[in-house]
mmCIF file of C-alpha atoms and ligand atoms in Angstrom:
data_model
loop_
_atom_site.group_PDB
_atom_site.id
_atom_site.type_symbol
_atom_site.label_atom_id
_atom_site.label_comp_id
_atom_site.label_asym_id
_atom_site.label_seq_id
_atom_site.Cartn_x
_atom_site.Cartn_y
_atom_site.Cartn_z
ATOM 1 C CA MET A 1 -0.223 12.588 11.689
ATOM 2 C CA GLU A 2 2.390 14.452 9.656
ATOM 3 C CA ASN A 3 3.950 12.456 6.801
ATOM 4 C CA LYS A 4 7.673 12.175 7.335
ATOM 5 C CA ILE A 5 10.730 9.965 7.189
ATOM 6 C CA LYS A 6 13.483 9.923 9.796
ATOM 7 C CA ILE A 7 16.658 7.939 9.296
ATOM 8 C CA THR A 8 19.088 7.221 12.127
ATOM 9 C CA SER A 9 22.119 4.978 12.192
ATOM 10 C CA PHE A 10 23.457 2.294 14.540
ATOM 11 C CA ASP A 11 26.677 0.357 14.053
ATOM 12 C CA GLU A 12 26.421 -1.106 10.554
ATOM 13 C CA GLY A 13 22.743 -0.356 10.153
ATOM 14 C CA ILE A 14 20.070 2.266 9.760
ATOM 15 C CA VAL A 15 16.601 2.635 11.221
ATOM 16 C CA ILE A 16 14.045 4.118 8.838
ATOM 17 C CA LYS A 17 11.077 5.513 10.692
ATOM 18 C CA ILE A 18 8.140 6.444 8.511
ATOM 19 C CA SER A 19 5.281 8.379 10.087
ATOM 20 C CA GLY A 20 1.876 9.128 8.597
ATOM 21 C CA ASP A 21 0.846 7.803 5.183
ATOM 22 C CA LEU A 22 3.241 5.863 2.957
ATOM 23 C CA ASP A 23 1.668 5.838 -0.509
ATOM 24 C CA SER A 24 2.635 6.175 -4.196
ATOM 25 C CA SER A 25 3.016 9.953 -3.867
ATOM 26 C CA LYS A 26 5.763 9.491 -1.234
ATOM 27 C CA THR A 27 7.875 6.523 -2.337
ATOM 28 C CA PHE A 28 10.064 8.312 -4.894
ATOM 29 C CA LEU A 29 11.157 11.036 -2.470
ATOM 30 C CA TYR A 30 11.657 8.548 0.377
ATOM 31 C CA LYS A 31 13.775 6.277 -1.834
ATOM 32 C CA GLU A 32 16.056 9.237 -2.648
ATOM 33 C CA LYS A 33 16.423 10.108 1.045
ATOM 34 C CA ILE A 34 17.184 6.511 1.986
ATOM 35 C CA HIS A 35 19.769 6.242 -0.808
ATOM 36 C CA GLU A 36 21.452 9.411 0.419
ATOM 37 C CA HIS A 37 21.984 7.769 3.826
ATOM 38 C CA MET A 38 22.943 4.441 2.327
ATOM 39 C CA ARG A 39 25.673 6.114 0.250
ATOM 40 C CA GLN A 40 27.140 7.714 3.385
ATOM 41 C CA ILE A 41 26.893 4.709 5.671
ATOM 42 C CA GLY A 42 26.806 1.628 3.431
ATOM 43 C CA PRO A 43 24.553 -0.214 5.878
ATOM 44 C CA ARG A 44 24.268 -3.981 6.091
ATOM 45 C CA TYR A 45 21.157 -3.796 8.239
ATOM 46 C CA ILE A 46 17.959 -1.891 7.640
ATOM 47 C CA ILE A 47 15.218 -1.715 10.251
ATOM 48 C CA TRP A 48 11.841 -0.209 9.326
ATOM 49 C CA ASP A 49 10.014 1.418 12.229
ATOM 50 C CA PHE A 50 6.291 1.611 11.442
ATOM 51 C CA LYS A 51 5.089 2.581 14.919
ATOM 52 C CA ASP A 52 3.562 5.827 13.631
ATOM 53 C CA LEU A 53 2.534 4.575 10.190
ATOM 54 C CA THR A 54 -1.106 5.363 9.408
ATOM 55 C CA PHE A 55 -1.330 4.000 5.867
ATOM 56 C CA LEU A 56 0.388 1.254 3.872
ATOM 57 C CA ASP A 57 -0.231 -0.203 0.421
ATOM 58 C CA SER A 58 1.743 -1.937 -2.322
ATOM 59 C CA ALA A 59 3.742 1.241 -3.019
ATOM 60 C CA GLY A 60 5.320 0.890 0.439
ATOM 61 C CA ILE A 61 5.855 -2.817 -0.152
ATOM 62 C CA GLY A 62 7.778 -1.910 -3.337
ATOM 63 C CA LEU A 63 9.933 0.548 -1.368
ATOM 64 C CA ILE A 64 10.759 -2.125 1.233
ATOM 65 C CA LEU A 65 11.500 -4.807 -1.390
ATOM 66 C CA GLY A 66 13.738 -2.461 -3.386
ATOM 67 C CA ARG A 67 15.894 -1.790 -0.316
ATOM 68 C CA TYR A 68 15.807 -5.468 0.644
ATOM 69 C CA ASN A 69 17.455 -6.339 -2.664
ATOM 70 C CA GLU A 70 20.149 -3.746 -1.958
ATOM 71 C CA VAL A 71 21.116 -5.029 1.513
ATOM 72 C CA GLU A 72 20.862 -8.584 0.255
ATOM 73 C CA ARG A 73 23.697 -7.779 -2.175
ATOM 74 C CA VAL A 74 26.022 -6.999 0.760
ATOM 75 C CA ASN A 75 24.875 -10.069 2.744
ATOM 76 C CA GLY A 76 22.840 -7.840 5.003
ATOM 77 C CA MET A 77 19.521 -8.201 6.755
ATOM 78 C CA MET A 78 16.255 -6.388 7.136
ATOM 79 C CA GLY A 79 13.852 -6.227 10.077
ATOM 80 C CA LEU A 80 10.515 -4.675 10.961
ATOM 81 C CA ILE A 81 9.527 -2.997 14.227
ATOM 82 C CA GLY A 82 6.439 -1.168 15.516
ATOM 83 C CA LEU A 83 3.899 -3.073 13.425
ATOM 84 C CA ASN A 84 0.215 -2.927 14.292
ATOM 85 C CA THR A 85 -2.450 -5.466 13.280
ATOM 86 C CA TYR A 86 -3.195 -3.578 10.045
ATOM 87 C CA SER A 87 0.373 -3.033 8.812
ATOM 88 C CA ARG A 88 1.279 -6.612 9.799
ATOM 89 C CA LYS A 89 -1.616 -7.878 7.684
ATOM 90 C CA VAL A 90 -0.628 -5.920 4.549
ATOM 91 C CA ILE A 91 2.991 -7.046 5.008
ATOM 92 C CA ALA A 92 1.931 -10.678 5.505
ATOM 93 C CA ILE A 93 -0.270 -10.658 2.372
ATOM 94 C CA SER A 94 2.710 -9.343 0.401
ATOM 95 C CA GLY A 95 4.859 -12.283 1.515
ATOM 96 C CA LEU A 96 7.561 -10.163 3.178
ATOM 97 C CA PHE A 97 7.752 -12.420 6.229
ATOM 98 C CA SER A 98 9.550 -15.017 4.120
ATOM 99 C CA LEU A 99 12.359 -12.451 3.658
ATOM 100 C CA MET A 100 12.485 -10.664 7.013
ATOM 101 C CA LYS A 101 11.222 -10.914 10.581
ATOM 102 C CA GLU A 102 9.375 -8.692 12.984
ATOM 103 C CA TYR A 103 11.165 -7.655 16.214
ATOM 104 C CA ALA A 104 9.957 -6.048 19.420
ATOM 105 C CA SER A 105 12.563 -3.274 19.136
ATOM 106 C CA LEU A 106 15.933 -2.360 17.634
ATOM 107 C CA LYS A 107 17.532 -3.757 20.794
ATOM 108 C CA ALA A 108 15.744 -7.068 20.266
ATOM 109 C CA PHE A 109 16.979 -7.208 16.668
ATOM 110 C CA ILE A 110 20.602 -6.622 17.729
ATOM 111 C CA LYS A 111 20.328 -9.240 20.460
ATOM 112 C CA GLU A 112 18.421 -11.918 18.522
ATOM 113 C CA GLU A 113 20.544 -11.620 15.413
ATOM 114 C CA LYS A 114 23.780 -11.319 17.417
ATOM 115 C CA ILE A 115 24.814 -8.158 15.601
ATOM 116 C CA GLU A 116 28.352 -7.252 16.685
ATOM 117 C CA GLN A 117 28.601 -3.921 18.386
ATOM 118 C CA MET B 1 -28.999 -0.059 -0.791
ATOM 119 C CA ILE B 2 -28.559 2.245 2.189
ATOM 120 C CA ASN B 3 -26.254 4.944 0.914
ATOM 121 C CA GLU B 4 -24.106 5.751 -2.096
ATOM 122 C CA PHE B 5 -21.664 8.304 -3.456
ATOM 123 C CA GLU B 6 -19.692 8.939 -6.613
ATOM 124 C CA LEU B 7 -16.515 10.883 -7.149
ATOM 125 C CA LYS B 8 -14.695 11.896 -10.321
ATOM 126 C CA PHE B 9 -11.153 13.240 -10.112
ATOM 127 C CA LYS B 10 -8.086 13.828 -12.289
ATOM 128 C CA ALA B 11 -5.434 11.138 -12.615
ATOM 129 C CA VAL B 12 -3.026 12.772 -10.158
ATOM 130 C CA LEU B 13 -1.365 10.675 -7.432
ATOM 131 C CA ALA B 14 -2.176 13.296 -4.787
ATOM 132 C CA ASN B 15 -5.858 12.511 -5.411
ATOM 133 C CA GLU B 16 -5.363 9.087 -3.864
ATOM 134 C CA LEU B 17 -5.590 10.908 -0.540
ATOM 135 C CA LEU B 18 -8.822 12.588 -1.638
ATOM 136 C CA ALA B 19 -10.306 9.198 -2.545
ATOM 137 C CA ARG B 20 -9.162 7.615 0.738
ATOM 138 C CA ASN B 21 -10.484 10.474 2.840
ATOM 139 C CA ALA B 22 -13.814 10.502 0.997
ATOM 140 C CA VAL B 23 -14.315 6.805 1.695
ATOM 141 C CA MET B 24 -13.198 7.248 5.293
ATOM 142 C CA SER B 25 -15.690 10.087 5.894
ATOM 143 C CA PHE B 26 -18.420 8.132 4.135
ATOM 144 C CA LEU B 27 -17.951 4.906 6.127
ATOM 145 C CA SER B 28 -17.051 6.390 9.535
ATOM 146 C CA PRO B 29 -20.695 6.882 10.631
ATOM 147 C CA LEU B 30 -21.131 3.097 10.277
ATOM 148 C CA ASN B 31 -18.586 2.646 13.093
ATOM 149 C CA PRO B 32 -16.189 0.229 11.424
ATOM 150 C CA SER B 33 -13.164 -0.791 13.477
ATOM 151 C CA TYR B 34 -9.949 1.210 12.941
ATOM 152 C CA GLU B 35 -8.462 -1.807 11.202
ATOM 153 C CA THR B 36 -11.404 -2.284 8.827
ATOM 154 C CA LEU B 37 -11.309 1.391 7.894
ATOM 155 C CA CYS B 38 -7.569 1.109 7.149
ATOM 156 C CA GLU B 39 -8.243 -1.921 4.967
ATOM 157 C CA PHE B 40 -10.838 0.038 2.971
ATOM 158 C CA LYS B 41 -8.301 2.837 2.498
ATOM 159 C CA THR B 42 -5.661 0.421 1.216
ATOM 160 C CA ILE B 43 -8.146 -1.168 -1.200
ATOM 161 C CA ILE B 44 -9.103 2.273 -2.581
ATOM 162 C CA SER B 45 -5.478 3.335 -3.019
ATOM 163 C CA GLU B 46 -4.551 0.150 -4.857
ATOM 164 C CA GLY B 47 -7.357 0.601 -7.373
ATOM 165 C CA VAL B 48 -6.810 4.335 -7.820
ATOM 166 C CA SER B 49 -3.014 4.088 -8.168
ATOM 167 C CA ASN B 50 -3.426 1.382 -10.820
ATOM 168 C CA ALA B 51 -5.789 3.602 -12.805
ATOM 169 C CA ILE B 52 -3.347 6.545 -12.648
ATOM 170 C CA ILE B 53 -0.061 4.674 -13.127
ATOM 171 C CA HIS B 54 -1.027 1.889 -15.526
ATOM 172 C CA GLY B 55 -4.348 2.928 -17.062
ATOM 173 C CA TYR B 56 -3.475 6.554 -17.771
ATOM 174 C CA LYS B 57 0.331 6.432 -17.516
ATOM 175 C CA PHE B 58 0.238 9.599 -15.376
ATOM 176 C CA ASP B 59 -1.738 11.641 -17.961
ATOM 177 C CA ASN B 60 -3.321 14.108 -15.540
ATOM 178 C CA SER B 61 -5.903 15.334 -18.042
ATOM 179 C CA LYS B 62 -7.765 12.021 -17.616
ATOM 180 C CA ASP B 63 -10.505 11.158 -15.108
ATOM 181 C CA VAL B 64 -10.778 8.383 -12.533
ATOM 182 C CA TYR B 65 -14.255 7.382 -11.296
ATOM 183 C CA LEU B 66 -14.982 6.033 -7.842
ATOM 184 C CA LYS B 67 -18.365 4.820 -6.622
ATOM 185 C CA VAL B 68 -19.130 3.393 -3.189
ATOM 186 C CA ILE B 69 -22.429 1.751 -2.253
ATOM 187 C CA VAL B 70 -23.343 0.658 1.282
ATOM 188 C CA TYR B 71 -25.674 -2.359 1.491
ATOM 189 C CA GLU B 72 -27.111 -4.060 4.586
ATOM 190 C CA ASN B 73 -24.125 -6.318 5.181
ATOM 191 C CA ASP B 74 -21.382 -5.101 2.906
ATOM 192 C CA VAL B 75 -19.930 -2.319 0.803
ATOM 193 C CA GLU B 76 -19.412 -2.294 -2.955
ATOM 194 C CA ILE B 77 -16.615 -0.202 -4.413
ATOM 195 C CA SER B 78 -16.233 0.436 -8.151
ATOM 196 C CA ILE B 79 -13.121 2.046 -9.549
ATOM 197 C CA ARG B 80 -13.145 2.872 -13.267
ATOM 198 C CA ASP B 81 -10.657 4.290 -15.744
ATOM 199 C CA PHE B 82 -10.823 4.726 -19.515
ATOM 200 C CA GLY B 83 -7.137 4.044 -20.068
ATOM 201 C CA VAL B 84 -5.141 1.368 -21.888
ATOM 202 C CA GLY B 85 -6.865 -1.596 -20.243
ATOM 203 C CA ILE B 86 -5.429 -4.978 -19.298
ATOM 204 C CA ASP B 87 -4.544 -7.541 -22.010
ATOM 205 C CA ASP B 88 -4.420 -10.564 -19.734
ATOM 206 C CA VAL B 89 -6.414 -10.218 -16.527
ATOM 207 C CA ASN B 90 -5.271 -13.585 -15.144
ATOM 208 C CA GLU B 91 -1.639 -12.596 -15.533
ATOM 209 C CA ALA B 92 -2.313 -9.174 -13.922
ATOM 210 C CA ARG B 93 -3.886 -10.849 -10.885
ATOM 211 C CA MET B 94 -0.852 -13.028 -10.240
ATOM 212 C CA PRO B 95 1.146 -12.079 -7.125
ATOM 213 C CA HIS B 96 4.407 -10.298 -8.036
ATOM 214 C CA TYR B 97 3.378 -9.664 -11.654
ATOM 215 C CA THR B 98 4.033 -6.054 -12.639
ATOM 216 C CA SER B 99 4.495 -4.376 -16.009
ATOM 217 C CA ARG B 100 6.431 -1.557 -14.276
ATOM 218 C CA PRO B 101 9.369 -3.006 -12.300
ATOM 219 C CA ASP B 102 11.263 0.161 -13.396
ATOM 220 C CA LEU B 103 9.014 2.154 -11.023
ATOM 221 C CA GLU B 104 9.809 -0.261 -8.186
ATOM 222 C CA ARG B 105 6.262 -1.596 -8.163
ATOM 223 C CA ALA B 106 5.869 -4.862 -6.271
ATOM 224 C CA GLY B 107 3.096 -6.357 -8.399
ATOM 225 C CA MET B 108 1.055 -6.895 -5.242
ATOM 226 C CA GLY B 109 -1.786 -4.357 -5.589
ATOM 227 C CA LEU B 110 -4.467 -6.656 -6.993
ATOM 228 C CA THR B 111 -3.380 -9.451 -4.641
ATOM 229 C CA ILE B 112 -3.747 -7.089 -1.673
ATOM 230 C CA ILE B 113 -7.235 -6.014 -2.826
ATOM 231 C CA GLU B 114 -8.213 -9.662 -3.211
ATOM 232 C CA SER B 115 -6.956 -10.590 0.260
ATOM 233 C CA LEU B 116 -8.485 -7.614 2.066
ATOM 234 C CA SER B 117 -11.892 -7.922 0.392
ATOM 235 C CA ASP B 118 -14.504 -10.645 -0.067
ATOM 236 C CA SER B 119 -14.589 -10.452 -3.853
ATOM 237 C CA LEU B 120 -12.790 -8.669 -6.665
ATOM 238 C CA HIS B 121 -14.188 -8.610 -10.171
ATOM 239 C CA ILE B 122 -12.060 -7.111 -12.943
ATOM 240 C CA SER B 123 -13.533 -6.260 -16.315
ATOM 241 C CA SER B 124 -11.318 -4.887 -19.018
ATOM 242 C CA ILE B 125 -11.411 -4.471 -22.744
ATOM 243 C CA PRO B 126 -7.924 -3.513 -23.945
ATOM 244 C CA GLY B 127 -8.008 0.053 -25.231
ATOM 245 C CA THR B 128 -11.119 1.056 -23.298
ATOM 246 C CA GLY B 129 -10.002 0.822 -19.688
ATOM 247 C CA VAL B 130 -10.592 -1.154 -16.530
ATOM 248 C CA LYS B 131 -13.435 -1.482 -14.076
ATOM 249 C CA LEU B 132 -12.899 -3.042 -10.670
ATOM 250 C CA ILE B 133 -15.878 -4.135 -8.599
ATOM 251 C CA ILE B 134 -14.909 -4.950 -5.035
ATOM 252 C CA ARG B 135 -17.148 -6.163 -2.231
ATOM 253 C CA LYS B 136 -16.156 -6.126 1.402
ATOM 254 C CA LYS B 137 -18.176 -7.046 4.463
ATOM 255 C CA LEU B 138 -19.094 -4.353 6.929
ATOM 256 C CA LEU B 139 -20.905 -6.219 9.650
ATOM 257 C CA PRO B 140 -24.391 -4.994 10.585
ATOM 258 C CA GLN B 141 -23.574 -4.771 14.308
ATOM 259 C CA TYR B 142 -21.288 -1.859 13.432
ATOM 260 C CA ILE B 143 -24.122 0.039 11.831
ATOM 261 C CA ASN B 144 -25.507 2.823 13.936
ATOM 262 C CA GLU B 145 -28.952 3.788 12.755
HETATM 263 N N1 ATP C 201 -6.211 0.116 -14.296
HETATM 264 C C1 ATP C 201 -5.265 -0.566 -14.980
HETATM 265 N N2 ATP C 201 -5.022 -0.287 -16.285
HETATM 266 C C2 ATP C 201 -4.090 -0.960 -16.989
HETATM 267 N N3 ATP C 201 -3.330 -1.955 -16.470
HETATM 268 C C3 ATP C 201 -3.526 -2.286 -15.175
HETATM 269 C C4 ATP C 201 -4.495 -1.625 -14.361
HETATM 270 N N4 ATP C 201 -4.471 -2.184 -13.135
HETATM 271 C C5 ATP C 201 -3.520 -3.144 -13.167
HETATM 272 N N5 ATP C 201 -2.951 -3.218 -14.393
HETATM 273 C C6 ATP C 201 -1.898 -4.174 -14.812
HETATM 274 O O1 ATP C 201 -1.855 -5.223 -13.882
HETATM 275 C C7 ATP C 201 -0.554 -5.312 -13.289
HETATM 276 C C8 ATP C 201 -0.668 -5.793 -11.854
HETATM 277 O O2 ATP C 201 -1.312 -4.805 -11.048
HETATM 278 P P1 ATP C 201 -0.955 -4.752 -9.488
HETATM 279 O O3 ATP C 201 -1.674 -3.615 -8.882
HETATM 280 O O4 ATP C 201 -1.205 -6.099 -8.912
HETATM 281 O O5 ATP C 201 0.613 -4.518 -9.479
HETATM 282 P P2 ATP C 201 1.416 -3.169 -9.825
HETATM 283 O O6 ATP C 201 0.495 -2.012 -9.843
HETATM 284 O O7 ATP C 201 2.227 -3.410 -11.045
HETATM 285 O O8 ATP C 201 2.383 -3.067 -8.582
HETATM 286 P P3 ATP C 201 1.957 -2.583 -7.099
HETATM 287 O O9 ATP C 201 0.467 -2.534 -7.057
HETATM 288 O O10 ATP C 201 2.504 -3.645 -6.210
HETATM 289 O O11 ATP C 201 2.592 -1.283 -6.889
HETATM 290 C C9 ATP C 201 0.065 -3.963 -13.479
HETATM 291 O O12 ATP C 201 1.478 -3.990 -13.488
HETATM 292 C C10 ATP C 201 -0.513 -3.539 -14.840
HETATM 293 O O13 ATP C 201 0.229 -4.123 -15.893
HETATM 294 MG MG1 MG C 202 -0.855 -1.649 -8.325
#
């Protein structure tokens, strides 16, 4: 699987889809790319799509937490989609489920959290 | 002991992939589940990134040592650096503790290793580096003789 990041927007939010391995050699570049989009859009919601993620460790957790603190400042929210048993486990160990929830899809997030369209 | 390998590589972040792939190739013949293999990869990356980032502070002239031993029922992983070492191991093991919040580190690496493995032993003498000894079960029914 090729390592890449794809960022798309919806209403007041962005979906960050990371494919392949997310490790310490990727986080700096990915943070820059995410910030570029955040500057343009000023999102309140960030959804991480990990459907095609093949590797996760604490470096990725740091990337998620860093962005969480940024949307938190604008009273925003963060959600996770496309988790598999492995990524869910690493995320659970790191305590992220006390800060954000997992959703079946972007649609489910918008519906469950009553995001205005 | 059933099998064993050792690897020495420079303290370059890109070598995390080398270490992960080496362990993956080494353990694959034992038929671990996809999930177990992923957990081994995460454990390796946590130990190796700590050696590079904290132990050697990105000095790429330094060497990181990885050794993996397969026993009947489990696997032992040692990850060694000869960097700055850890002053207070108990503090380092605490969830969320990091000495590098400036690098957006979460302080979760050692906690993740601990949770994904069966035991984590850390020995460190400040100034002479860190050695991690990790044991993780690899159930015998997966082993294909
Ligand atoms: N090999 C090492 N050499 C020197 N110090 C280390 C080493 N490994 C860990 N430490 C110290 O222990 C702390 C905790 O390590 P841990 O892996 O849990 O978190 P982190 O590396 O800071 O962040 P994260 O792993 O979440 O990216 C580090 O911040 C560092 O101070
Ligand atoms: Mg770490």
